[in-house]
Short mmCIF file of C-alpha atoms in Angstrom, two decimals:
data_model
loop_
_atom_site.label_atom_id
_atom_site.label_comp_id
_atom_site.label_asym_id
_atom_site.label_seq_id
_atom_site.Cartn_x
_atom_site.Cartn_y
_atom_site.Cartn_z
CA UNK A 733 75.25 72.95 126.05
CA UNK A 734 78.37 72.55 123.81
CA UNK A 735 81.43 74.28 125.05
CA UNK A 736 84.27 76.03 123.20
CA UNK A 737 87.47 77.91 123.92
CA UNK A 738 87.00 80.94 126.12
CA UNK A 739 86.80 84.32 124.44
CA UNK A 740 89.36 86.98 125.47
CA UNK A 741 87.86 88.47 128.66
CA UNK A 742 89.03 90.82 131.31
CA UNK A 743 90.27 94.41 131.58
CA UNK A 744 93.54 93.52 129.90
CA UNK A 745 91.79 93.05 126.59
CA UNK A 746 92.70 95.57 123.95
CA UNK A 747 90.22 98.52 124.10
CA UNK A 748 88.17 99.55 121.22
CA UNK A 749 89.55 102.04 118.75
CA UNK A 750 88.59 105.62 119.67
CA UNK A 751 85.51 106.90 117.92
CA UNK A 752 85.41 110.44 116.63
CA UNK A 753 82.19 112.42 116.32
CA UNK A 754 80.85 112.76 112.80
CA UNK A 755 77.72 113.68 110.91
CA UNK A 756 74.98 111.18 110.03
CA UNK A 757 75.16 109.17 106.87
CA UNK A 758 73.65 111.34 104.12
CA UNK A 759 70.39 110.34 102.42
CA UNK A 760 70.67 108.55 99.09
CA UNK A 761 70.41 110.36 95.75
CA UNK A 762 67.67 109.71 93.17
CA UNK A 763 67.98 107.02 90.53
CA UNK A 764 65.45 104.51 89.20
CA UNK A 765 64.82 101.38 91.30
CA UNK A 766 65.41 97.85 90.00
CA UNK A 767 62.36 96.53 88.15
CA UNK A 768 62.69 92.91 89.14
CA UNK A 769 59.71 91.74 91.18
CA UNK A 770 60.11 88.67 93.39
CA UNK A 771 57.80 85.81 92.48
CA UNK A 772 56.85 82.64 94.29
CA UNK A 773 59.44 79.92 93.69
CA UNK A 774 58.19 76.65 92.03
CA UNK A 775 57.75 73.73 94.35
CA UNK A 776 59.67 70.57 93.47
CA UNK A 777 57.48 67.77 92.01
CA UNK A 778 58.23 65.44 94.88
CA UNK A 779 56.85 67.96 97.39
CA UNK A 780 53.79 69.04 95.46
CA UNK A 781 51.52 67.13 97.70
CA UNK A 782 52.68 68.96 100.84
CA UNK A 783 53.03 72.40 99.29
CA UNK A 784 50.59 75.15 100.19
CA UNK A 785 48.76 76.68 97.19
CA UNK A 786 50.23 79.99 95.91
CA UNK A 787 47.96 82.93 96.63
CA UNK A 788 46.58 85.11 93.83
CA UNK A 789 49.01 88.01 93.34
CA UNK A 790 47.95 90.98 95.38
CA UNK A 791 48.22 94.27 93.35
CA UNK A 792 48.89 96.29 96.46
CA UNK A 793 51.70 93.93 97.51
CA UNK A 794 53.22 94.17 94.04
CA UNK A 795 53.08 97.94 94.41
CA UNK A 796 55.10 97.65 97.61
CA UNK A 797 57.77 95.56 95.91
CA UNK A 798 57.98 97.99 92.95
CA UNK A 799 58.09 100.98 95.29
CA UNK A 800 56.24 104.30 95.14
CA UNK A 801 55.56 106.25 91.91
CA UNK A 802 54.23 109.59 90.87
CA UNK A 803 55.09 113.22 91.51
CA UNK A 804 57.47 113.77 94.43
CA UNK A 805 58.61 110.18 94.82
CA UNK A 806 61.80 110.15 92.65
CA UNK A 807 64.02 110.76 95.70
CA UNK A 808 62.85 107.64 97.44
CA UNK A 809 64.54 105.14 95.21
CA UNK A 810 67.91 103.37 95.34
CA UNK A 811 71.20 104.98 94.59
CA UNK A 812 73.80 103.44 92.31
CA UNK A 813 75.86 100.85 94.11
CA UNK A 814 79.22 102.13 95.16
CA UNK A 815 82.01 99.89 93.91
CA UNK A 816 84.36 98.84 96.74
CA UNK A 817 87.90 100.19 96.59
CA UNK A 818 90.89 97.91 96.07
CA UNK A 819 93.22 100.28 97.94
CA UNK A 820 92.54 101.03 101.63
CA UNK A 821 89.29 103.09 101.63
CA UNK A 822 89.14 106.65 102.73
CA UNK A 823 86.97 106.86 105.83
CA UNK A 824 83.52 108.39 105.41
CA UNK A 825 82.17 110.79 107.98
CA UNK A 826 80.02 108.01 109.48
CA UNK A 827 82.71 105.26 109.77
CA UNK A 828 86.18 105.96 111.19
CA UNK A 829 89.21 104.11 109.80
CA UNK A 830 90.68 101.19 111.67
CA UNK A 831 94.30 100.99 112.70
CA UNK A 832 95.44 98.23 110.34
CA UNK A 833 95.82 98.78 106.59
CA UNK A 834 93.31 97.09 104.31
CA UNK A 835 94.56 94.10 102.23
CA UNK A 836 93.38 93.59 98.66
CA UNK A 837 89.89 92.32 98.25
CA UNK A 838 89.46 88.55 98.55
CA UNK A 839 88.10 86.63 95.63
CA UNK A 840 84.33 86.61 95.30
CA UNK A 841 82.65 83.71 97.11
CA UNK A 842 81.51 80.67 95.17
CA UNK A 843 78.11 80.61 93.56
CA UNK A 844 75.26 80.12 95.96
CA UNK A 845 74.34 76.51 96.72
CA UNK A 846 71.50 74.79 98.63
CA UNK A 847 67.92 74.14 97.80
CA UNK A 848 64.74 75.57 99.35
CA UNK A 849 62.61 73.51 101.67
CA UNK A 850 59.99 71.72 99.56
CA UNK A 851 56.65 73.43 99.94
CA UNK A 852 58.01 76.49 101.74
CA UNK A 853 56.46 79.72 100.43
CA UNK A 854 59.16 82.21 99.56
CA UNK A 855 60.37 84.59 96.82
CA UNK A 856 63.68 84.17 95.02
CA UNK A 857 66.08 87.12 95.00
CA UNK A 858 68.95 88.10 92.69
CA UNK A 859 72.41 86.95 93.63
CA UNK A 860 74.02 89.60 95.88
CA UNK A 861 76.58 91.90 94.34
CA UNK A 862 79.80 89.85 94.64
CA UNK A 863 82.04 92.95 94.93
CA UNK A 864 79.93 94.31 97.79
CA UNK A 865 79.85 90.87 99.46
CA UNK A 866 83.68 90.66 99.32
CA UNK A 867 84.19 94.16 100.72
CA UNK A 868 81.67 93.78 103.56
CA UNK A 869 83.13 90.44 104.40
CA UNK A 870 86.65 91.95 104.56
CA UNK A 871 85.56 94.93 106.65
CA UNK A 872 83.47 92.90 109.13
CA UNK A 873 86.23 90.38 109.79
CA UNK A 874 88.64 93.24 110.47
CA UNK A 875 86.16 94.81 112.87
CA UNK A 876 85.48 91.53 114.65
CA UNK A 877 89.21 90.70 115.03
CA UNK A 878 90.91 94.05 115.50
CA UNK A 879 88.31 96.27 117.15
CA UNK A 880 86.26 94.06 119.41
CA UNK A 881 88.11 90.72 119.56
CA UNK A 882 84.81 88.94 119.08
CA UNK A 883 86.30 85.47 118.60
CA UNK A 884 89.64 83.64 118.97
CA UNK A 885 91.54 82.25 115.99
CA UNK A 886 90.15 78.76 116.47
CA UNK A 887 86.69 80.01 115.67
CA UNK A 888 87.71 81.63 112.37
CA UNK A 889 86.14 78.90 110.22
CA UNK A 890 82.87 79.36 111.97
CA UNK A 891 82.95 83.12 111.40
CA UNK A 892 83.74 82.65 107.73
CA UNK A 893 81.11 79.95 107.39
CA UNK A 894 78.43 82.30 108.73
CA UNK A 895 78.83 84.29 105.45
CA UNK A 896 77.54 87.50 107.07
CA UNK A 897 78.64 89.68 104.14
CA UNK A 898 76.50 87.72 101.68
CA UNK A 899 73.66 87.76 104.24
CA UNK A 900 73.54 91.51 104.68
CA UNK A 901 74.04 92.39 101.04
CA UNK A 902 71.09 90.12 100.13
CA UNK A 903 68.91 91.68 102.86
CA UNK A 904 69.72 95.30 102.13
CA UNK A 905 70.03 95.78 98.34
CA UNK A 906 68.99 99.44 98.73
CA UNK A 907 71.88 100.41 100.93
CA UNK A 908 73.51 103.39 99.15
CA UNK A 909 77.06 102.57 100.23
CA UNK A 910 79.15 99.83 101.89
CA UNK A 911 79.31 102.02 105.02
CA UNK A 912 75.52 101.77 105.27
CA UNK A 913 75.74 98.00 104.93
CA UNK A 914 78.28 97.82 107.66
CA UNK A 915 75.82 99.33 110.10
CA UNK A 916 73.62 96.30 109.82
CA UNK A 917 76.50 93.85 109.55
CA UNK A 918 78.15 94.91 112.83
CA UNK A 919 74.85 94.71 114.65
CA UNK A 920 74.15 91.24 113.22
CA UNK A 921 77.53 89.93 114.32
CA UNK A 922 77.20 91.49 117.76
CA UNK A 923 73.82 89.83 118.27
CA UNK A 924 75.26 86.47 117.30
CA UNK A 925 78.26 86.91 119.62
CA UNK A 926 75.82 87.44 122.53
CA UNK A 927 73.70 84.46 121.50
CA UNK A 928 76.67 82.15 121.07
CA UNK A 929 78.59 83.12 124.19
CA UNK A 930 75.75 83.79 126.62
CA UNK A 931 73.02 81.38 125.40
CA UNK A 932 74.13 78.57 123.22
CA UNK A 933 77.08 77.36 121.12
CA UNK A 934 80.25 78.49 122.90
CA UNK A 935 79.80 77.92 126.61
CA UNK A 936 76.46 79.61 126.97
CA UNK A 937 74.01 78.46 129.61
CA UNK A 938 70.50 79.33 130.79
CA UNK A 939 71.88 79.56 134.35
CA UNK A 940 72.47 83.18 135.27
CA UNK A 941 71.54 84.36 131.81
CA UNK A 942 69.40 87.24 133.04
CA UNK A 943 72.27 88.94 134.77
CA UNK A 944 74.59 88.58 131.75
CA UNK A 945 71.95 89.88 129.29
CA UNK A 946 71.02 92.88 131.47
CA UNK A 947 74.65 93.98 131.72
CA UNK A 948 75.12 93.46 127.93
CA UNK A 949 71.99 95.47 127.26
CA UNK A 950 73.60 98.48 129.03
CA UNK A 951 76.04 98.61 126.09
CA UNK A 952 72.97 99.45 123.92
CA UNK A 953 71.02 101.50 126.50
CA UNK A 954 73.55 103.38 128.63
CA UNK A 955 73.42 103.48 132.42
CA UNK A 956 72.90 106.87 133.97
CA UNK A 957 74.30 106.55 137.47
CA UNK A 958 76.47 108.60 139.94
CA UNK A 959 79.89 109.92 139.30
CA UNK A 960 81.32 107.39 141.76
CA UNK A 961 80.02 104.30 139.95
CA UNK A 962 80.05 105.51 136.30
CA UNK A 963 83.69 104.51 135.63
CA UNK A 964 83.12 100.93 136.86
CA UNK A 965 80.15 100.54 134.51
CA UNK A 966 82.08 102.05 131.58
CA UNK A 967 84.95 99.72 132.20
CA UNK A 968 82.61 96.71 132.34
CA UNK A 969 81.64 97.31 128.67
CA UNK A 970 85.14 96.12 127.68
CA UNK A 971 85.15 93.08 129.93
CA UNK A 972 83.88 90.42 127.48
CA UNK A 973 83.34 89.90 123.73
CA UNK A 974 79.55 90.26 123.81
CA UNK A 975 79.67 93.66 125.53
CA UNK A 976 82.59 94.89 123.41
CA UNK A 977 80.68 93.92 120.30
CA UNK A 978 77.43 95.49 121.39
CA UNK A 979 79.18 98.71 122.47
CA UNK A 980 81.09 99.23 119.20
CA UNK A 981 78.24 98.24 116.88
CA UNK A 982 75.85 100.54 118.68
CA UNK A 983 78.29 103.49 118.49
CA UNK A 984 78.48 103.12 114.70
CA UNK A 985 74.71 102.74 114.49
CA UNK A 986 73.84 105.81 116.57
CA UNK A 987 76.10 108.01 114.44
CA UNK A 988 74.04 107.08 111.39
CA UNK A 989 70.61 106.82 112.98
CA UNK A 990 68.23 109.43 114.32
CA UNK A 991 67.43 109.38 118.07
CA UNK A 992 64.02 107.86 117.26
CA UNK A 993 65.60 105.09 115.17
CA UNK A 994 68.13 104.31 117.95
CA UNK A 995 65.37 104.15 120.57
CA UNK A 996 63.33 101.87 118.32
CA UNK A 997 66.31 99.53 118.05
CA UNK A 998 66.94 99.48 121.82
CA UNK A 999 63.26 98.58 122.32
CA UNK A 1000 63.50 95.74 119.84
CA UNK A 1001 66.61 94.40 121.46
CA UNK A 1002 64.89 94.42 124.86
CA UNK A 1003 62.17 92.33 123.28
CA UNK A 1004 64.83 89.93 121.93
CA UNK A 1005 66.48 89.58 125.31
CA UNK A 1006 63.12 88.86 126.96
CA UNK A 1007 62.61 86.07 124.47
CA UNK A 1008 66.03 84.63 125.30
CA UNK A 1009 65.07 84.60 128.99
CA UNK A 1010 61.80 82.75 128.38
CA UNK A 1011 63.54 80.04 126.45
CA UNK A 1012 66.25 79.78 129.10
CA UNK A 1013 63.60 79.42 131.83
CA UNK A 1014 61.95 76.55 129.94
CA UNK A 1015 65.37 74.95 129.47
CA UNK A 1016 66.18 75.16 133.20
CA UNK A 1017 62.85 73.50 134.16
CA UNK A 1018 62.86 71.09 131.15
CA UNK A 1019 59.47 72.41 130.17
CA UNK A 1020 58.20 71.77 126.61
CA UNK A 1021 55.78 74.65 125.90
CA UNK A 1022 52.44 74.37 124.17
CA UNK A 1023 52.66 75.32 120.49
CA UNK A 1024 50.87 78.57 121.19
CA UNK A 1025 53.32 79.38 123.94
CA UNK A 1026 56.28 78.58 121.78
CA UNK A 1027 55.01 80.82 119.01
CA UNK A 1028 54.48 83.62 121.56
CA UNK A 1029 58.09 83.22 122.70
CA UNK A 1030 59.32 83.32 119.13
CA UNK A 1031 57.63 86.67 118.52
CA UNK A 1032 60.19 88.08 121.01
CA UNK A 1033 63.20 85.78 120.40
CA UNK A 1034 63.30 86.46 116.70
CA UNK A 1035 64.81 88.52 113.87
CA UNK A 1036 62.67 91.66 114.49
CA UNK A 1037 65.63 94.00 115.32
CA UNK A 1038 67.10 93.34 111.87
CA UNK A 1039 64.36 94.44 109.45
CA UNK A 1040 63.33 97.43 111.61
CA UNK A 1041 66.66 99.16 110.87
CA UNK A 1042 66.06 98.91 107.10
CA UNK A 1043 65.41 102.62 106.90
CA UNK A 1044 68.63 103.56 108.65
CA UNK A 1045 70.59 101.19 106.37
CA UNK A 1046 68.72 102.69 103.41
CA UNK A 1047 69.73 106.21 104.41
CA UNK A 1048 66.29 107.59 105.31
CA UNK A 1049 63.81 107.51 108.21
CA UNK A 1050 60.32 106.19 108.76
CA UNK A 1051 59.07 108.70 111.32
CA UNK A 1052 58.21 107.44 114.81
CA UNK A 1053 54.48 108.12 114.49
CA UNK A 1054 54.27 106.03 111.31
CA UNK A 1055 56.43 103.25 112.74
CA UNK A 1056 54.16 103.12 115.84
CA UNK A 1057 50.95 102.59 113.87
CA UNK A 1058 49.33 99.35 115.08
CA UNK A 1059 49.06 98.13 111.47
CA UNK A 1060 52.79 98.75 110.97
CA UNK A 1061 53.56 96.92 114.26
CA UNK A 1062 51.55 93.98 112.98
CA UNK A 1063 53.49 93.90 109.71
CA UNK A 1064 56.79 94.00 111.51
CA UNK A 1065 55.78 91.32 113.99
CA UNK A 1066 54.57 89.00 111.23
CA UNK A 1067 57.78 89.51 109.25
CA UNK A 1068 59.85 88.60 112.29
CA UNK A 1069 57.64 85.61 113.11
CA UNK A 1070 57.75 84.18 109.57
CA UNK A 1071 61.53 84.56 109.20
CA UNK A 1072 62.14 83.03 112.57
CA UNK A 1073 60.10 79.94 111.84
CA UNK A 1074 62.02 79.71 108.56
CA UNK A 1075 65.12 79.64 110.70
CA UNK A 1076 63.61 76.84 112.80
CA UNK A 1077 63.06 74.79 109.71
CA UNK A 1078 66.50 75.30 108.15
CA UNK A 1079 68.35 74.78 111.39
CA UNK A 1080 66.28 71.71 112.35
CA UNK A 1081 68.93 69.06 111.68
CA UNK A 1082 71.72 71.23 113.04
CA UNK A 1083 69.85 71.58 116.35
CA UNK A 1084 68.98 67.88 116.54
CA UNK A 1085 72.73 67.13 116.51
CA UNK A 1086 73.44 69.39 119.55
CA UNK A 1087 73.34 67.89 123.08
CA UNK A 1088 70.09 67.92 125.00
CA UNK A 1089 66.64 69.02 123.89
CA UNK A 1090 66.75 72.08 121.61
CA UNK A 1091 63.30 73.68 121.17
CA UNK A 1092 62.16 74.51 117.67
CA UNK A 1093 58.74 74.54 116.14
CA UNK A 1094 58.84 70.99 114.67
CA UNK A 1095 60.05 69.56 117.96
CA UNK A 1096 57.35 71.34 119.94
CA UNK A 1097 54.59 70.29 117.52
CA UNK A 1098 55.75 66.67 117.61
CA UNK A 1099 55.78 66.62 121.43
CA UNK A 1100 52.56 68.48 122.02
CA UNK A 1101 50.39 67.16 119.18
CA UNK A 1102 51.62 63.58 119.05
CA UNK A 1103 52.89 63.75 115.48
CA UNK A 1104 55.80 61.95 113.88
CA UNK A 1105 58.99 63.99 113.19
CA UNK A 1106 58.06 64.30 109.51
CA UNK A 1107 54.45 65.16 110.15
CA UNK A 1108 55.48 67.83 112.65
CA UNK A 1109 58.04 69.30 110.31
CA UNK A 1110 55.57 69.52 107.40
CA UNK A 1111 53.00 71.11 109.74
CA UNK A 1112 55.66 73.68 110.74
CA UNK A 1113 56.12 74.48 107.06
CA UNK A 1114 52.39 75.19 106.90
CA UNK A 1115 52.64 77.52 109.95
CA UNK A 1116 55.44 79.40 108.19
CA UNK A 1117 53.41 79.72 105.01
CA UNK A 1118 50.38 80.99 106.95
CA UNK A 1119 52.61 83.62 108.57
CA UNK A 1120 54.07 84.70 105.26
CA UNK A 1121 50.63 85.08 103.66
CA UNK A 1122 49.43 87.07 106.71
CA UNK A 1123 52.47 89.27 106.53
CA UNK A 1124 52.02 90.06 102.83
CA UNK A 1125 48.28 90.68 103.27
CA UNK A 1126 48.94 93.03 106.24
CA UNK A 1127 51.60 94.92 104.28
CA UNK A 1128 49.34 95.29 101.25
CA UNK A 1129 46.42 96.55 103.42
CA UNK A 1130 48.64 99.10 105.09
CA UNK A 1131 50.03 100.34 101.79
CA UNK A 1132 46.43 101.00 100.65
CA UNK A 1133 45.24 102.52 103.93
CA UNK A 1134 48.35 104.79 104.37
CA UNK A 1135 49.85 105.53 100.99
CA UNK A 1136 52.54 107.80 102.44
CA UNK A 1137 55.65 107.18 100.26
CA UNK A 1138 57.82 106.62 103.35
CA UNK A 1139 55.47 103.89 104.55
CA UNK A 1140 55.51 102.18 101.16
CA UNK A 1141 59.29 102.38 101.01
CA UNK A 1142 59.69 100.95 104.53
CA UNK A 1143 57.29 98.12 103.76
CA UNK A 1144 59.25 97.31 100.63
CA UNK A 1145 62.46 97.26 102.70
CA UNK A 1146 60.98 94.79 105.19
CA UNK A 1147 59.69 92.56 102.42
CA UNK A 1148 63.11 92.54 100.72
CA UNK A 1149 64.72 91.74 104.06
CA UNK A 1150 62.42 88.76 104.53
CA UNK A 1151 63.37 87.46 101.11
CA UNK A 1152 67.08 88.01 101.63
CA UNK A 1153 66.90 86.26 104.97
CA UNK A 1154 65.45 83.18 103.29
CA UNK A 1155 68.10 83.35 100.59
CA UNK A 1156 70.86 83.20 103.18
CA UNK A 1157 69.38 80.26 105.04
CA UNK A 1158 68.83 78.35 101.78
CA UNK A 1159 72.37 78.94 100.47
CA UNK A 1160 74.30 78.57 103.73
CA UNK A 1161 75.19 74.90 103.39
CA UNK A 1162 78.06 75.33 105.84
CA UNK A 1163 75.51 75.72 108.62
CA UNK A 1164 72.31 74.07 107.39
CA UNK A 1165 71.08 70.92 105.71
CA UNK A 1166 67.59 69.67 105.18
CA UNK A 1167 66.08 66.56 106.82
CA UNK A 1168 65.33 63.58 104.61
CA UNK A 1169 61.58 63.94 104.65
CA UNK A 1170 60.85 64.01 100.89
#
């Protein structure tokens, strides 16, 4: 595993800023939704032979993308985007101010670069609002540096290169305010701090990972213990960057979320941590899983926690009984699986350059099915495309079977998140580059 400078650990680390109670983020007002409908991107000529055929447009899926219509549905659409302030913002009820004054907004990021993987089935999305991207980027860096000390100065270029502001604005275009966007952005950064510091890039290791993850999970799912031992547990949440990040991000999230939404997120994070542990166990024993085993692991170690908070970020709630529908669970699982295989494909060359054997779908297919690197990679593209088609078909079927406007809106949010996630991978040339297989 690559190593890096140690993060600020220990009880001497500056505590988090105090959090004052506040009311949940209000639901959005009613305005018309954007009428742009994502379409399948054209496949470059040189990849036409390996590209999967585009499916016939599904009317039910297009209805999901457009959103609900008819009597009583006007309140389900997006609100006007709130322009970010140049002066220090006034704190909303859901997000307390930080101690340091806000500088002027940075210049908008450069135009998106990168090209999609040839043959990969996806939908293009509009460029994220640059003013929102700049404001989210400013706020998240201030949170990461001042509130939770998530990274030392020598990692600043990596934090900036992650482009998390552009990522979250692309994935949540229906967020009514920047405060709503920050809910998702803090959680995304916290998840990556845990992954980097406990599992991979910055001193992580599979050895002892279970203990570290369990203690970090208590920052999301509090320990209920005796009066004698409660203070020691509470103090432990400030002892390292991953726990500080989880603790703070979860506090912001639970002030905006309903109890059911918060419990849903905790459950999804437990799934994620179980996936981390399976991959770590294979790394310790140098086991290369069967392709089916790898795909099972990736259903847990995947992006699922991110799209399932799309209703909280959008300022509404998909009720627990509708979220728990087996058909909805299938849609969410397929969305997480497809986006995670997309990550495997875009991060392929990055992971090949890291020390040791790093499991991803092309590597596992090559090892288990005796294919060349190129053949395995192109087969992994086909797996991704099959998952995407299954996700879209399942979402369309559910929209027809359960035409509740809240279900349709949530399905639309998940679909938009999937597209935004691909956009970020495609355009993040700081992190990703494509193999020379075409």
